[in-house]
Coordinates of C-alpha atoms in Angstrom, one line a residue:
Chain A
M26 CA 19.7 -9.6 -25.4
L27 CA 22.3 -9.2 -28.1
L28 CA 19.6 -9.1 -30.7
S29 CA 17.6 -6.5 -29.0
N30 CA 20.7 -4.3 -28.4
R31 CA 21.5 -4.6 -32.1
S32 CA 18.0 -3.5 -33.1
V33 CA 18.1 -0.6 -30.7
V34 CA 21.4 0.5 -32.3
L35 CA 19.9 -0.1 -35.7
S36 CA 16.9 2.1 -35.1
L37 CA 19.1 4.8 -33.5
T38 CA 21.2 4.6 -36.6
V39 CA 18.1 5.2 -38.7
I40 CA 17.2 8.2 -36.6
L41 CA 20.7 9.5 -36.7
A42 CA 20.9 9.0 -40.5
A43 CA 17.7 11.1 -40.9
A44 CA 19.2 13.8 -38.7
L45 CA 22.4 13.8 -40.6
A46 CA 20.6 14.0 -43.9
R47 CA 18.8 17.0 -42.7
S48 CA 22.0 18.8 -41.7
A49 CA 23.6 17.9 -45.1
L50 CA 26.1 15.6 -43.5
A51 CA 24.9 12.5 -45.2
F52 CA 28.4 11.8 -46.5
T53 CA 29.4 10.6 -43.0
A54 CA 29.0 6.9 -43.7
A55 CA 29.1 5.3 -40.3
P56 CA 28.2 7.2 -37.1
S57 CA 30.8 7.2 -34.5
A58 CA 30.1 5.8 -31.0
A59 CA 30.4 9.4 -29.7
T60 CA 27.8 10.7 -32.0
L61 CA 25.5 7.8 -31.1
R62 CA 26.0 8.6 -27.4
S63 CA 25.1 12.2 -28.0
V64 CA 21.9 11.2 -29.8
I65 CA 21.0 8.8 -26.9
S66 CA 21.7 11.4 -24.3
S67 CA 19.7 14.1 -26.0
T68 CA 16.8 11.7 -26.3
A69 CA 17.0 11.0 -22.6
T70 CA 17.1 14.7 -21.8
T71 CA 13.9 15.2 -23.8
R72 CA 12.2 12.4 -22.0
S73 CA 12.9 13.8 -18.5
S74 CA 11.7 17.2 -19.4
L75 CA 8.5 15.9 -20.9
F76 CA 7.5 13.7 -18.0
L77 CA 7.1 14.5 -14.3
S78 CA 9.5 12.5 -12.2
S79 CA 8.7 11.6 -8.6
E80 CA 11.1 14.5 -7.6
D81 CA 8.6 17.0 -8.9
F82 CA 6.1 15.7 -6.4
T83 CA 8.4 15.7 -3.4
Q84 CA 9.0 19.4 -3.9
E85 CA 5.2 20.0 -3.5
T86 CA 4.2 21.8 -0.3
P87 CA 2.1 19.8 2.2
E88 CA -0.8 22.2 1.6
A89 CA -0.7 21.6 -2.2
T90 CA -0.6 17.8 -1.6
K91 CA -3.6 18.1 0.8
E92 CA -5.5 20.0 -1.9
R93 CA -4.7 17.3 -4.4
I94 CA -5.9 14.6 -2.0
E95 CA -9.1 16.6 -1.3
A96 CA -9.8 17.0 -5.0
L97 CA -9.3 13.3 -5.6
I98 CA -11.7 12.4 -2.8
E99 CA -14.3 14.9 -3.9
N100 CA -14.2 13.7 -7.6
H101 CA -14.2 10.0 -7.0
P102 CA -17.1 8.3 -5.1
V103 CA -15.1 5.1 -4.7
L104 CA -11.4 5.9 -4.3
L105 CA -8.6 3.5 -3.4
F106 CA -5.1 4.7 -2.5
M107 CA -2.9 1.6 -3.2
K108 CA 0.5 0.3 -4.1
G109 CA 0.5 -0.4 -7.8
S110 CA -2.6 -0.5 -10.0
K111 CA -5.8 -2.5 -10.3
L112 CA -4.1 -4.7 -12.9
F113 CA -0.7 -4.9 -11.2
P114 CA -1.0 -4.5 -7.5
Q115 CA 2.4 -4.2 -5.9
C116 CA 1.4 -5.3 -2.4
G117 CA -0.7 -8.2 -1.1
F118 CA -2.9 -5.9 1.0
S119 CA -3.5 -3.6 -1.9
N120 CA -4.3 -6.6 -4.1
T121 CA -6.9 -7.8 -1.5
A122 CA -8.5 -4.3 -1.4
S123 CA -8.8 -4.1 -5.2
Q124 CA -10.1 -7.6 -5.5
I125 CA -12.9 -6.8 -3.1
L126 CA -13.8 -3.6 -5.1
N127 CA -13.7 -5.6 -8.3
S128 CA -16.4 -7.9 -6.9
F129 CA -18.8 -5.0 -6.9
N130 CA -18.5 -4.4 -10.6
I131 CA -18.0 -0.6 -10.2
D132 CA -15.8 1.8 -11.9
Y133 CA -13.6 2.8 -8.9
H134 CA -10.6 5.1 -9.1
T135 CA -7.1 4.2 -7.8
V136 CA -4.1 6.2 -6.9
D137 CA -0.7 4.5 -7.0
V138 CA 1.2 5.8 -4.1
L139 CA 4.4 4.2 -5.2
S140 CA 4.5 6.6 -8.2
D141 CA 3.6 9.7 -6.1
E142 CA 5.8 10.2 -3.0
A143 CA 4.0 13.3 -1.9
I144 CA 0.7 11.5 -1.7
R145 CA 2.3 8.4 -0.2
Q146 CA 3.2 10.3 2.9
G147 CA 0.4 12.9 2.5
I148 CA -2.5 10.4 2.6
K149 CA -1.2 8.9 5.8
D150 CA -1.2 12.3 7.5
Y151 CA -4.6 13.3 5.9
S152 CA -6.4 10.1 7.0
Q153 CA -4.4 9.8 10.3
W154 CA -3.8 6.2 9.2
P155 CA -0.3 4.7 9.0
T156 CA -0.6 2.1 6.2
I157 CA -1.7 1.6 2.6
P158 CA -4.2 0.7 1.1
Q159 CA -6.8 3.2 2.1
L160 CA -10.4 3.3 0.9
Y161 CA -12.6 6.4 0.6
V162 CA -16.3 6.0 -0.3
C163 CA -18.4 9.1 -0.9
G164 CA -15.8 11.3 0.8
E165 CA -15.6 9.2 3.9
F166 CA -12.5 7.3 5.1
I167 CA -13.4 3.6 5.4
G168 CA -10.1 2.0 6.4
G169 CA -7.5 -0.4 5.2
S170 CA -7.7 -3.9 3.8
D171 CA -8.5 -5.6 7.2
I172 CA -11.5 -3.3 7.7
M173 CA -12.6 -3.8 4.0
I174 CA -12.6 -7.6 4.5
E175 CA -14.6 -7.3 7.7
M176 CA -17.1 -4.9 6.2
Y177 CA -17.3 -7.0 3.1
Q178 CA -18.2 -10.0 5.1
T179 CA -20.9 -8.2 7.2
G180 CA -22.4 -6.6 4.0
E181 CA -21.8 -3.1 5.2
L182 CA -19.3 -2.3 2.5
G183 CA -21.8 -3.5 -0.1
E184 CA -24.4 -1.1 1.2
M185 CA -21.9 1.8 1.0
I186 CA -20.9 0.9 -2.5
E187 CA -24.6 0.8 -3.6
K188 CA -25.0 4.4 -2.3
A189 CA -21.8 5.4 -4.1
K190 CA -23.2 3.9 -7.3
A191 CA -26.2 6.3 -7.0
D192 CA -23.7 9.2 -6.7
M193 CA -21.9 8.1 -9.9
I194 CA -25.1 8.3 -12.0
Chain B
M26 CA -4.1 -18.7 24.5
S27 CA -0.3 -18.9 24.2
S28 CA 1.6 -17.0 21.6
T29 CA 3.4 -18.6 18.7
S30 CA 5.9 -15.8 18.5
P31 CA 9.3 -16.4 20.1
R32 CA 9.8 -14.7 23.4
V33 CA 13.5 -14.2 23.2
P34 CA 15.3 -10.8 23.5
S35 CA 16.5 -11.0 19.9
F36 CA 13.0 -9.8 18.8
P37 CA 12.8 -6.5 20.5
V38 CA 10.1 -5.0 18.2
T39 CA 7.8 -8.1 18.8
E40 CA 8.3 -7.7 22.5
S41 CA 7.6 -4.0 22.4
I42 CA 4.4 -4.5 20.5
R43 CA 3.3 -7.2 22.8
Q44 CA 4.0 -5.1 25.9
K45 CA 2.2 -2.0 24.5
L46 CA -0.9 -3.9 23.5
A47 CA -1.0 -5.7 26.8
D48 CA -0.8 -2.3 28.7
A49 CA -3.3 -0.5 26.4
F50 CA -6.1 -3.2 26.1
H51 CA -5.6 -5.7 28.9
P52 CA -6.6 -8.3 26.3
Q53 CA -8.0 -11.7 27.0
V54 CA -6.3 -12.9 23.9
L55 CA -3.2 -11.4 22.5
E56 CA -1.2 -12.7 19.6
V57 CA 1.7 -10.9 18.0
I58 CA 2.7 -12.7 14.8
N59 CA 5.8 -11.7 13.0
E60 CA 5.0 -12.3 9.3
S61 CA 8.2 -10.7 8.0
H62 CA 9.4 -14.1 6.7
M63 CA 6.6 -13.9 4.1
H64 CA 8.3 -10.9 2.6
N65 CA 11.6 -10.2 0.9
V66 CA 13.4 -8.9 3.9
P67 CA 16.5 -10.2 5.7
K68 CA 16.0 -13.3 8.0
N69 CA 14.7 -12.5 11.5
S70 CA 13.4 -9.1 10.4
E71 CA 10.7 -7.4 12.3
T72 CA 8.9 -5.5 9.7
H73 CA 5.5 -7.2 8.9
F74 CA 3.2 -8.0 11.8
K75 CA -0.3 -9.3 12.5
V76 CA -1.8 -8.7 15.9
V77 CA -4.9 -10.3 17.4
V78 CA -6.4 -8.3 20.3
V79 CA -9.5 -9.6 22.0
S80 CA -10.5 -7.1 24.7
E81 CA -13.6 -6.0 26.7
Q82 CA -12.7 -2.5 25.7
F83 CA -14.1 -3.3 22.3
D84 CA -17.5 -4.1 23.8
S85 CA -18.4 -0.5 23.7
I86 CA -16.5 0.4 20.5
K87 CA -18.4 -1.2 17.6
S88 CA -16.7 0.5 14.7
P89 CA -13.8 -1.5 13.3
L90 CA -12.3 1.9 12.1
Q91 CA -12.2 3.2 15.7
R92 CA -10.8 -0.1 17.1
H93 CA -8.1 -0.1 14.5
R94 CA -7.3 3.5 15.2
L95 CA -6.8 2.7 18.9
V96 CA -4.4 -0.2 18.0
N97 CA -2.5 2.0 15.6
A98 CA -2.2 4.7 18.2
A99 CA -0.9 2.3 20.8
L100 CA 1.8 1.2 18.3
A101 CA 2.5 4.6 16.8
T102 CA 6.2 4.6 17.6
E103 CA 6.7 1.2 16.0
L104 CA 4.7 2.2 12.9
E105 CA 6.8 5.3 12.4
G106 CA 9.9 3.2 12.8
P107 CA 10.7 -0.3 11.9
V108 CA 7.2 -1.7 11.3
H109 CA 6.2 -1.5 7.7
A110 CA 2.9 -3.5 7.7
L111 CA 0.4 -4.2 10.4
S112 CA -2.6 -6.3 10.0
I113 CA -5.1 -6.0 12.9
V114 CA -7.8 -8.3 14.3
A115 CA -9.6 -6.4 17.0
K116 CA -12.6 -8.1 18.6
S117 CA -14.8 -8.1 21.6
P118 CA -14.8 -11.3 23.7
A119 CA -18.3 -12.1 22.4
Q120 CA -17.3 -11.7 18.8
W121 CA -14.2 -13.9 19.4
E122 CA -16.4 -16.5 21.1
S123 CA -18.5 -16.8 18.0
N124 CA -15.7 -16.6 15.4
Q125 CA -12.1 -17.3 16.2
S126 CA -10.8 -17.3 12.7
I127 CA -7.8 -15.1 11.9
P128 CA -7.8 -14.1 8.2
A129 CA -4.7 -15.3 6.4
S130 CA -2.4 -12.5 5.2
P131 CA -2.0 -12.1 1.5
N132 CA 1.2 -13.0 -0.4
C133 CA 3.7 -10.3 -0.9
K134 CA 3.6 -8.6 -4.3
G135 CA 7.0 -7.0 -4.0
G136 CA 6.0 -3.4 -3.4
D137 CA 8.6 -0.8 -2.4
G138 CA 11.0 -2.1 -5.0
S139 CA 11.5 -5.4 -3.2
L140 CA 10.8 -8.5 -5.1
P141 CA 8.2 -11.1 -4.2
K142 CA 9.6 -13.9 -2.1
K143 CA 11.4 -16.3 -4.4
S144 CA 9.5 -19.4 -3.2
S145 CA 6.1 -17.9 -3.9
A146 CA 4.1 -19.1 -6.9
S147 CA 4.3 -17.4 -10.2

């Protein structure tokens, strides 16, 4: 921990030194803590203006969220709204759902609702379904992980996925 | 079949779920399983549930999606409130006769910012 802190300070010092050199202030031998803090805070400001935070999505109107959801459903023949990602599911039920889809060897799309608050609520309203995960195949709402397990076992889900594969080509 | 859930007043959500499912489906088999202990929530929480409903009403409703929608609708108040996760087994008596297995619920993966239960593997 100490080591990594030191290396962060070191790299910041390098950045700072470059900045100082540019502004012809290279004679300032050691940067003060206050200067370092200002560099750190300006870096942080840049980050937050470059990337969308979850707050940006909560300000979206319900209509705009619905349009985003509809575009996702239209563009992805096999679409899973889940908590986390395929590689790092953040919920056991979402993990079950993605494991089932993995077994079909298809390139399905996922939406992480934990990183998108508007969709997290919006998809529940859109599907009239209270829980996550939610699976859409060829624009049709299939259900959550319980239903996926059931339809996987009966072979129905496999048939649907085969049809979706044809859509992907 | 008798339930494994405690029938004491200190579990009001469990009781409410049981009552509403009994009223809505007149089930032959009804189990309300509080699985909250599998998740990183305070002891005796009522947040994660599995319900098993075996009802003649499902004879005429073949689609699992429609069955689950009916169960969700019966428990809409709970799902909007304290209940965070609901796993549903909804079967007709004939289906239940041929297969009485209840799928095990998956391990918690710590979504919603909560951490996986400490005792779980990995």
